[in-house]
Every structure is written in structure tokens, then in C-alpha cells.
Coordinates of C-alpha atoms in Angstrom, one line a residue:
Chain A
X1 CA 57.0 182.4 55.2
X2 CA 56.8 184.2 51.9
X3 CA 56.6 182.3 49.0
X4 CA 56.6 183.3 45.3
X5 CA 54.2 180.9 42.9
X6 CA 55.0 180.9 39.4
X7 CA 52.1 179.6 36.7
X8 CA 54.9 179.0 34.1
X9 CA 54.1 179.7 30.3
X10 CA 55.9 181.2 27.8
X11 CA 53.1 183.9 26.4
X12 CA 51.8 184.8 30.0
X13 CA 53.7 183.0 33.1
X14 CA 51.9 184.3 36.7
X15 CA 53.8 185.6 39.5
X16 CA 52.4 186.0 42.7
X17 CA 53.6 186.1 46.0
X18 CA 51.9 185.2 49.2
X19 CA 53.4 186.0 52.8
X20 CA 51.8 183.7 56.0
X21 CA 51.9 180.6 58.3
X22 CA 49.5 177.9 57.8
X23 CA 46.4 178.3 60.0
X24 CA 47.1 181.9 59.9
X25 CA 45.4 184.7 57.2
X26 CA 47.6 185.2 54.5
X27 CA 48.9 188.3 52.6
X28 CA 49.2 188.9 48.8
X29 CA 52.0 191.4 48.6
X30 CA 52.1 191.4 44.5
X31 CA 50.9 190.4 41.6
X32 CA 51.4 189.8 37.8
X33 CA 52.3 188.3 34.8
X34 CA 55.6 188.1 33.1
X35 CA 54.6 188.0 29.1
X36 CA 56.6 187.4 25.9
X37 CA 55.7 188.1 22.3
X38 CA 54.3 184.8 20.3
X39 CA 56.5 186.4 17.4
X40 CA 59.6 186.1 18.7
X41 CA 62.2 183.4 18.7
X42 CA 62.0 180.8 21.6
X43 CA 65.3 181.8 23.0
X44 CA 64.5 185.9 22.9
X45 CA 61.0 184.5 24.8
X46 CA 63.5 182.5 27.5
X47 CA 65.1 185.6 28.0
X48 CA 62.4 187.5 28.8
X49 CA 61.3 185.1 31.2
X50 CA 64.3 185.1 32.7
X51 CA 64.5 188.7 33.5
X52 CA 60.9 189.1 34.5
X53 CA 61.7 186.5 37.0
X54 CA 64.8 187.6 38.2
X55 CA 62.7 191.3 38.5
X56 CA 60.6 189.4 40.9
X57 CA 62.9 187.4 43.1
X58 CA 65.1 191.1 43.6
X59 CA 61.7 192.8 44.3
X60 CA 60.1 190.5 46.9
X61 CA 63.1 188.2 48.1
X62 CA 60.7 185.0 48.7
X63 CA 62.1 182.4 51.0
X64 CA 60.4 179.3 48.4
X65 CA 59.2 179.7 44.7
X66 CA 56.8 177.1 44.0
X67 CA 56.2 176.2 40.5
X68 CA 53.7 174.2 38.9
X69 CA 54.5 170.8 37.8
X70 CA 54.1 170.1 34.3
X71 CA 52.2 166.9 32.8
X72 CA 52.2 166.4 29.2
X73 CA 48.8 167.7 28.2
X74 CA 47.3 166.7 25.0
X75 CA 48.8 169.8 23.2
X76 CA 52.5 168.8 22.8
X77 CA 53.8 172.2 21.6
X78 CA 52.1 174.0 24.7
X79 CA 53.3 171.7 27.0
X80 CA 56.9 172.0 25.6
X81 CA 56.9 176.1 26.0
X82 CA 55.5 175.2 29.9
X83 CA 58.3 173.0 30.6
X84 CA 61.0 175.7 29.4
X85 CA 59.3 178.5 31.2
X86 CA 59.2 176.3 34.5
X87 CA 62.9 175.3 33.8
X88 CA 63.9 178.9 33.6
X89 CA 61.6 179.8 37.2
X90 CA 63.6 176.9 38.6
X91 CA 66.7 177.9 37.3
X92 CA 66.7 181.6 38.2
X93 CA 65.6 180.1 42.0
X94 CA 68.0 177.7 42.8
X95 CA 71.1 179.6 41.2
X96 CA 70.0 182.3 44.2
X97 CA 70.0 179.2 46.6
X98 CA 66.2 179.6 47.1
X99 CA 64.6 176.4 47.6
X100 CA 61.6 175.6 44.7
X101 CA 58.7 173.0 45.5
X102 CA 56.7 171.7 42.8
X103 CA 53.0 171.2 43.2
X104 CA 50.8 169.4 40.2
X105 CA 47.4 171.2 39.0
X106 CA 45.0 169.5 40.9
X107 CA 46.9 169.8 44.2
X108 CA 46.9 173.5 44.1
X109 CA 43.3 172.9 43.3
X110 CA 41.9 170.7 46.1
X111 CA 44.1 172.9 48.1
X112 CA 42.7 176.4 47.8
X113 CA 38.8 175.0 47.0
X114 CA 39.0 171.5 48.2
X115 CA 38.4 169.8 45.1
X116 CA 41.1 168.8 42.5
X117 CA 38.6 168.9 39.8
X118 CA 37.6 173.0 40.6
X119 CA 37.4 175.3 37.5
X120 CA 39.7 178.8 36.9
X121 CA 36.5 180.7 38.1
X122 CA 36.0 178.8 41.7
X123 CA 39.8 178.9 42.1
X124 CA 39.6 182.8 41.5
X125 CA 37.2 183.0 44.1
X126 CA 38.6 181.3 46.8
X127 CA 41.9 182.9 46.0
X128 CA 40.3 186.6 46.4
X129 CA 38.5 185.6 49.6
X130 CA 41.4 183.8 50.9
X131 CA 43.7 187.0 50.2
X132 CA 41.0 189.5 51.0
X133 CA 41.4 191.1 47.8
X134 CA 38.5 193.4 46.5
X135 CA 38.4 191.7 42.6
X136 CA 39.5 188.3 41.6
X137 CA 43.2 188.5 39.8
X138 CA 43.4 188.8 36.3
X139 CA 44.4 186.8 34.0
X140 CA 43.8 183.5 35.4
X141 CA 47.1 182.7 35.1
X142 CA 48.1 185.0 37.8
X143 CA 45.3 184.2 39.9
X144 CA 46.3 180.5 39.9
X145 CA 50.1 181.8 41.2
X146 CA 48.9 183.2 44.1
X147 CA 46.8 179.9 44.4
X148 CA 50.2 177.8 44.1
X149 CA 51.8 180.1 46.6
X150 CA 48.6 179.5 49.2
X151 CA 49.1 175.6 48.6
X152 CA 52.3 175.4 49.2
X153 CA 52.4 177.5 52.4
X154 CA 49.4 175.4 54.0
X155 CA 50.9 172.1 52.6
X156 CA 53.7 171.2 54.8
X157 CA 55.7 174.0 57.0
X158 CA 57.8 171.8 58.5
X159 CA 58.8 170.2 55.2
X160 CA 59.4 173.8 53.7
X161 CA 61.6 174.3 56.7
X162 CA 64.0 171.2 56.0
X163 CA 63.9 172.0 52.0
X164 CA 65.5 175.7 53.2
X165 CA 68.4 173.9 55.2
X166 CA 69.0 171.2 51.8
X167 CA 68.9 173.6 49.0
X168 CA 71.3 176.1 51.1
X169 CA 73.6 173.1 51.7
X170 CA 73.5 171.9 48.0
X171 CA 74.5 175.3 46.7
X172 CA 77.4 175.9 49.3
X173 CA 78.7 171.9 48.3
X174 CA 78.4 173.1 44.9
X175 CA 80.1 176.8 45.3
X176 CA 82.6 174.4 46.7
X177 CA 83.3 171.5 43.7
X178 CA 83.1 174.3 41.7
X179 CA 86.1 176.4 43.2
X180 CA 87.8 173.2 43.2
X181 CA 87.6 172.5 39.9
X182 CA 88.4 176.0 38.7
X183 CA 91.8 175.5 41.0
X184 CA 92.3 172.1 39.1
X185 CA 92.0 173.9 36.0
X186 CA 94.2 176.9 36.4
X187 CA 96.9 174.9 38.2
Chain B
X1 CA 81.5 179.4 11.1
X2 CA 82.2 178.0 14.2
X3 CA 78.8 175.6 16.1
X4 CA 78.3 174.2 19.3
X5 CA 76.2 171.5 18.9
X6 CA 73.7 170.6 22.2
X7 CA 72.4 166.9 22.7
X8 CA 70.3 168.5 25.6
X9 CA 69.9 166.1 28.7
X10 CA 69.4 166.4 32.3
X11 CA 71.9 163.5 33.2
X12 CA 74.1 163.8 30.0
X13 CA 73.8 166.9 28.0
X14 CA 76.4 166.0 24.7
X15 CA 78.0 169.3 23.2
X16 CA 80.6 169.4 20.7
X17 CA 82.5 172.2 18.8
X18 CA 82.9 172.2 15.0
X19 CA 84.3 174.5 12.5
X20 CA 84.0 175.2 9.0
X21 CA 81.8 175.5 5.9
X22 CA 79.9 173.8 3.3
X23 CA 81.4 172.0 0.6
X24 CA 84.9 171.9 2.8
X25 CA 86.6 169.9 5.3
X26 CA 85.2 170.0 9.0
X27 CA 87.2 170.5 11.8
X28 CA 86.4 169.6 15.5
X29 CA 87.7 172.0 18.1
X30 CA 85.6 170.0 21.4
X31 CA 83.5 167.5 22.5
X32 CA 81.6 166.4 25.4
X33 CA 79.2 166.0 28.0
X34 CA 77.6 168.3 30.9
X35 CA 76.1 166.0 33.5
X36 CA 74.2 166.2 36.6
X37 CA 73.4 163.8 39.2
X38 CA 70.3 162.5 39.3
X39 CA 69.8 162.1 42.5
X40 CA 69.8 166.1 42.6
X41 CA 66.8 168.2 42.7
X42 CA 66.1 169.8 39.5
X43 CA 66.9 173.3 40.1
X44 CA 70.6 172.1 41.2
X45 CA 70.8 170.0 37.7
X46 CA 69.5 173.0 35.6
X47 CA 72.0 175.3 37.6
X48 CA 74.8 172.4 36.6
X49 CA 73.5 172.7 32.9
X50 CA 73.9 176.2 32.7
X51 CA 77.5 176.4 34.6
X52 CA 78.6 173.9 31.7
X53 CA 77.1 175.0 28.8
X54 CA 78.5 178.8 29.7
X55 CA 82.1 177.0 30.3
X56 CA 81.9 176.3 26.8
X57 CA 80.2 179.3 25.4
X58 CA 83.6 181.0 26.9
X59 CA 86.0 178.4 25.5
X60 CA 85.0 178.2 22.4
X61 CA 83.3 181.2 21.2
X62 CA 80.6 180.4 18.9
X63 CA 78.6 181.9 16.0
X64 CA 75.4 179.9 16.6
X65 CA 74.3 177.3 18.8
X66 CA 72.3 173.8 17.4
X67 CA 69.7 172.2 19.9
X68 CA 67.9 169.7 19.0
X69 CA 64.0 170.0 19.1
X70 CA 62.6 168.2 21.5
X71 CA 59.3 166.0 20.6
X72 CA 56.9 164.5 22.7
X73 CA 58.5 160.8 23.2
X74 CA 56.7 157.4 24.8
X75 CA 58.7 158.3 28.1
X76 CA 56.9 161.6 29.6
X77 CA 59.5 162.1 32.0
X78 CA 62.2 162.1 30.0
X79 CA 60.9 164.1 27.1
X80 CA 60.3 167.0 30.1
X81 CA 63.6 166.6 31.3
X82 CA 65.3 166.8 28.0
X83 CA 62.5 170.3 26.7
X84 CA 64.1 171.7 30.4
X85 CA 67.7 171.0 29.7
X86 CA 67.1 173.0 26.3
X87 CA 65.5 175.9 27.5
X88 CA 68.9 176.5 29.5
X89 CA 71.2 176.0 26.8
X90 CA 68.8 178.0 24.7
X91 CA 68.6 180.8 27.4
X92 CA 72.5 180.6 27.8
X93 CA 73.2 181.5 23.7
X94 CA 70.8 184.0 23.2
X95 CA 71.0 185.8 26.3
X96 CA 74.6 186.7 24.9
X97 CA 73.2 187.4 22.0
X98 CA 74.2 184.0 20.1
X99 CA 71.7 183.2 17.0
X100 CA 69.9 179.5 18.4
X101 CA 68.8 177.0 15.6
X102 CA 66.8 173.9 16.2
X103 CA 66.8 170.5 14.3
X104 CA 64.9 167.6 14.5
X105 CA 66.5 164.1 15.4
X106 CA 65.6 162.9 11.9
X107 CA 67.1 166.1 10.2
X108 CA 70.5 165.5 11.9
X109 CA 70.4 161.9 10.8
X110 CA 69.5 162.7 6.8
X111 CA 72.6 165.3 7.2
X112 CA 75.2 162.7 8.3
X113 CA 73.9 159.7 7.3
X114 CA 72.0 160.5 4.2
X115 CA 68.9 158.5 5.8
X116 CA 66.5 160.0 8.7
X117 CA 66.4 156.6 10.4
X118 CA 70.1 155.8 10.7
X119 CA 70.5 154.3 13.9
X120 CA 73.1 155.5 16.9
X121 CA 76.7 153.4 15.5
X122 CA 75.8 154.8 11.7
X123 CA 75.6 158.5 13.2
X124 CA 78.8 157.8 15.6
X125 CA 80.4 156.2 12.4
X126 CA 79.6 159.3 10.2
X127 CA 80.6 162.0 12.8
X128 CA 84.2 160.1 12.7
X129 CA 84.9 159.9 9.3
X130 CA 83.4 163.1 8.8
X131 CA 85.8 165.2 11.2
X132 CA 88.6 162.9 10.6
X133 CA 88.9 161.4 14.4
X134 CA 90.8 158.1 15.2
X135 CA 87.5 156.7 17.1
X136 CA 84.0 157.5 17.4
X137 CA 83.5 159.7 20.5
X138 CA 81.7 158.3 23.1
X139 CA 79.1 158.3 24.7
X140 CA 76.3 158.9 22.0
X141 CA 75.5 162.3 23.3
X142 CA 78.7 163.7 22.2
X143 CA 78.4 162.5 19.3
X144 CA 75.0 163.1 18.7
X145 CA 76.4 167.1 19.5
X146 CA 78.7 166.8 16.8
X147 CA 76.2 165.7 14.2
X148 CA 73.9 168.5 15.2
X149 CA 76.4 171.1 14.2
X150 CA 77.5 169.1 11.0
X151 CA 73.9 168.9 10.4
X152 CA 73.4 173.2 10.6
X153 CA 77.2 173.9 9.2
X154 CA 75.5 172.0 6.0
X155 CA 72.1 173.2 5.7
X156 CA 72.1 177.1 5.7
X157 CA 74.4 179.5 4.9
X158 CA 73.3 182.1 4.1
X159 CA 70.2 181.0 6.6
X160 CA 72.8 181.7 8.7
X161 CA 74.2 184.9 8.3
X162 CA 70.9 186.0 8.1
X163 CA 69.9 184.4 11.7
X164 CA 72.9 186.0 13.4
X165 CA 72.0 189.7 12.4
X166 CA 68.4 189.2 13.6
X167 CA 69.7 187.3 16.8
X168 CA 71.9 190.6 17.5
X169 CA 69.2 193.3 16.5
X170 CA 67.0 191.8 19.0
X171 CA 69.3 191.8 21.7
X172 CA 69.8 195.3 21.2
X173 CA 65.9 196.1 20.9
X174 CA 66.1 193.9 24.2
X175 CA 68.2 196.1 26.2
X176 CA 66.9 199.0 24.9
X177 CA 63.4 198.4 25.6
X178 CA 64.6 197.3 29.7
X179 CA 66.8 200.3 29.8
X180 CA 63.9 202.2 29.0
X181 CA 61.8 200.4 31.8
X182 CA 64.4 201.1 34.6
X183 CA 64.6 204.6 33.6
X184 CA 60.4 204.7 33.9
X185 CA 61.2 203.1 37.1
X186 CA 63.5 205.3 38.8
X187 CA 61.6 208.3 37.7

């Protein structure tokens, strides 16, 4: 399956997609970071996210986007521009009927190194070895995309399977209320 | 000039229309509430969010959209909920180019009320007399909506004016600046 992992943030939010099957070696087939000027107002930076996004959904059409879940951290304001970034990742996949998993920090962790307390450096290592890639990512934030991405594809395959068949079904039952509605409306 | 006040939410995002200017009568031209079942995933509420706050961006036109900033509250999950639901209605105004302003809770409730800790019936009281309606409207979130663009109607004008011009010239620097990109591109 190929799966995109977004890091969300609203200065640098990671994208990287990973292409495999658990128990199988995996492929990177990009990389990178969607960024959006400090100075500019909060809905110009949504924007940008949003299109950045959007640029990598049309480019690598992933089958999941797996996002990292956000925890309120001790800095309130960073964790606020988190939460909209991952709301917009969400939003962009699920409008495309693309199913989006959410995996916390230290499950991406204890995934790719098997601890949940692993620094940036150790999970830049294991994600270059586990890709094959010739330099560890930069920044970290894409680095720990591609390490979402690898968690989420060894995690639970049959799982991922089942969240394809619901998220297709919610958009076509919602495609549907909607029409509805808009006949209601224009009767 | 004509506000759409957002009360942002995941199960009940309040939004309310009002038009006018400082020192004159208000009047109300909508009010109320986007909701999403809770039983959803996220993605599927933030894609309900953004089909109803665009329903009424095209219904009722307006200059400038009001959210209220979020702050870190007692209750984690809602306070993330509530950051996501704003990003939307954020990334719904200013992706059309619509000016976004943000007030606190406490700035809303000074406006109305005259006191920053006015409690829920005060503020539903206020809104009412304030737009001339028969009863307060209900639930809270509408309310709360319409208070948020009383609240920015009253505190800037020429803020205002000011906001929408930068709002637009950044849009256009936007679209510039990606249709410069896709041209690199398709070189």
C-alpha cells in the first residue's frame, strides 16, 4: 500500500510517502516539506498548507495519509498551529475519500526504533536504513513523515484494508445526504 | 460591512450573519449552526464543517469573517477539536480571499455585555436586544456567532478596511507566486 505521512506544522509540515507491505522492504518514493512564512496571517499560512498538500495527494495518489496525532504540549501556541495544520492534512484527505489514520509520537517511535522514548537522530537513522536511502532526510520533520508512513504500514494491514472500505462508504452516504438536501432546497 | 461570525466547534459550529456599522443600528441577516456527528471520524466532520461554512460564505457574502481564538482550556480534547474546526472556517474565508479576524471569548463578552466575564444568558440577552430579535437564539453557539461579529462590527473600522486590502493583496501575491511555480514546472 502507499501511504502519505504528514508531520503537521504550520512553519514546516513533512510529507513523505512510503510504498510496501508489512514484512516486506519498503520504498520512499518522495520527500519534503510544505513551509509557510511566520509573517504571514494564520489563514494565508492554512492556505498554503492546503495547496502544498493537495500538490502531494495529485502527485503520488496514496491509498492512506497518516497524520500525527496531536497532544497539547507545554507550548500552547505551537500546539494550536499543529492542530490546524493536521486539520487541514485531514481535511484535504477525506474530501478525496482517502482514508487518514492517526498515530501519536511515541507510536511512530517504538515503531521504526523500537522505543517510544527514541530521539530525532535515532529515528533518522532507522528511517534511512529502513528506506535504503544514502543520507538521513532533512529537516527532521520530514524524516519523521516517512517514519509515520513506515508505522502505519507495518501497524495493522488488515485494519488499513477495512478503513479503505468505511471512509469510501462514508463519502458516497454523504455525496448522497448532500444531493438530497440540495434537491430539498431548490424544490 | 457585512460579518459572519464563527463559534467554531466540531459538534456545533454557531455562525451568524450581521450587518452594519458603528455607532448605528445592527441588523441580522442569519444565524445558526454547522454540525457533525460525533460518532464520525474526523476527517468526515472537518469535510461537514467546510461544506457548511462555504454554504454560507455563498449565501451571504461577506466582508470579513470573526473566529474566535481558541485557548488552551482544562478539557484537551475539546480545545483540539474546537483549534481544528477553526482552521477550516479560517481556510474557507481566506482561501476566497475574505480578510479573517480573531477575538478572544473575553473580548466578545466586554463588546456586548460591557464585562469580560458575562456569563452565557447575559451574552444571549445582549445579542437580542442588540439586533432587535423577538427571542434569544438558541443554542449558545449561535448566539455566541452573533456576538462575535457585534464584537468586530464595533471595534475597528478603519482596522477593517485596512485588513480587507491586505487580505486581497496577498491573495493576489498568492496566486502569482503558484502561477509562477506551475510555469517552472511545466518547463
Amino acid at each position: 500500500m502507499r501511504v502519505l505521512g504528514v508531520d503537521p506544522g504550520l512553519t514546516r509540515c513533512g510529507v513523505g510517502v512510503v510504498e510496501g507491505v508489512a514484512g516486506r522492504p519498503l520504498t520512499m518514493l518522495g520527500v519534503g516539506v510544505v513551509r509557510t512564512a511566520a509573517d504571514d496571517d494564520i489563514g494565508t499560512r492554512l492556505v498554503g498548507i492546503e495547496r502544498g498538500i493537495e500538490e502531494w495527494l495529485d502527485r503520488f495518489s496514496p491509498e492512506l495519509v497518516a497524520v500525527e496525532r496531536v497532544f497539547s504540549q507545554h507550548n500552547v501556541r505551537t500546539v494550536m498551529g499543529t492542530a490546524q495544520a493536521s486539520a487541514v492534512a485531514m481535511l484535504c484527505a477525506s474530501r478525496r475519500g482517502i482514508p487518514v489514520a492517526l498515530h501519536t509520537p511515541s507510536e511512530v517511535k517504538a515503531a521504526v526504533t523500537g522505543s517510544g522514548r527514541a530521539d530525532k537522530a535515532q529515528v533518522g537513522a532507522m528511517v534511512t536504513r529502513l528506506l535504503r536511502l544514502s543520507a538521513p532526510p532533512k529537516p527532521a520533520d520530514a524524516a519523521d513523515a516517512l517514519a509515520l508512513a513506515i508505522c502505519h504500514i507495518w501497524r495493522a494491514p488488515a485494519q488499513n484494508r477495512l478503513q479503505q472500505a468505511v471512509a469510501q462508504n462514508r463519502l458516497q452516504q454523504a455525496a448522497a445526504r448532500h444531493a438530497s438536501a440540495e434537491k430539498g432546497r431548490t424544490r
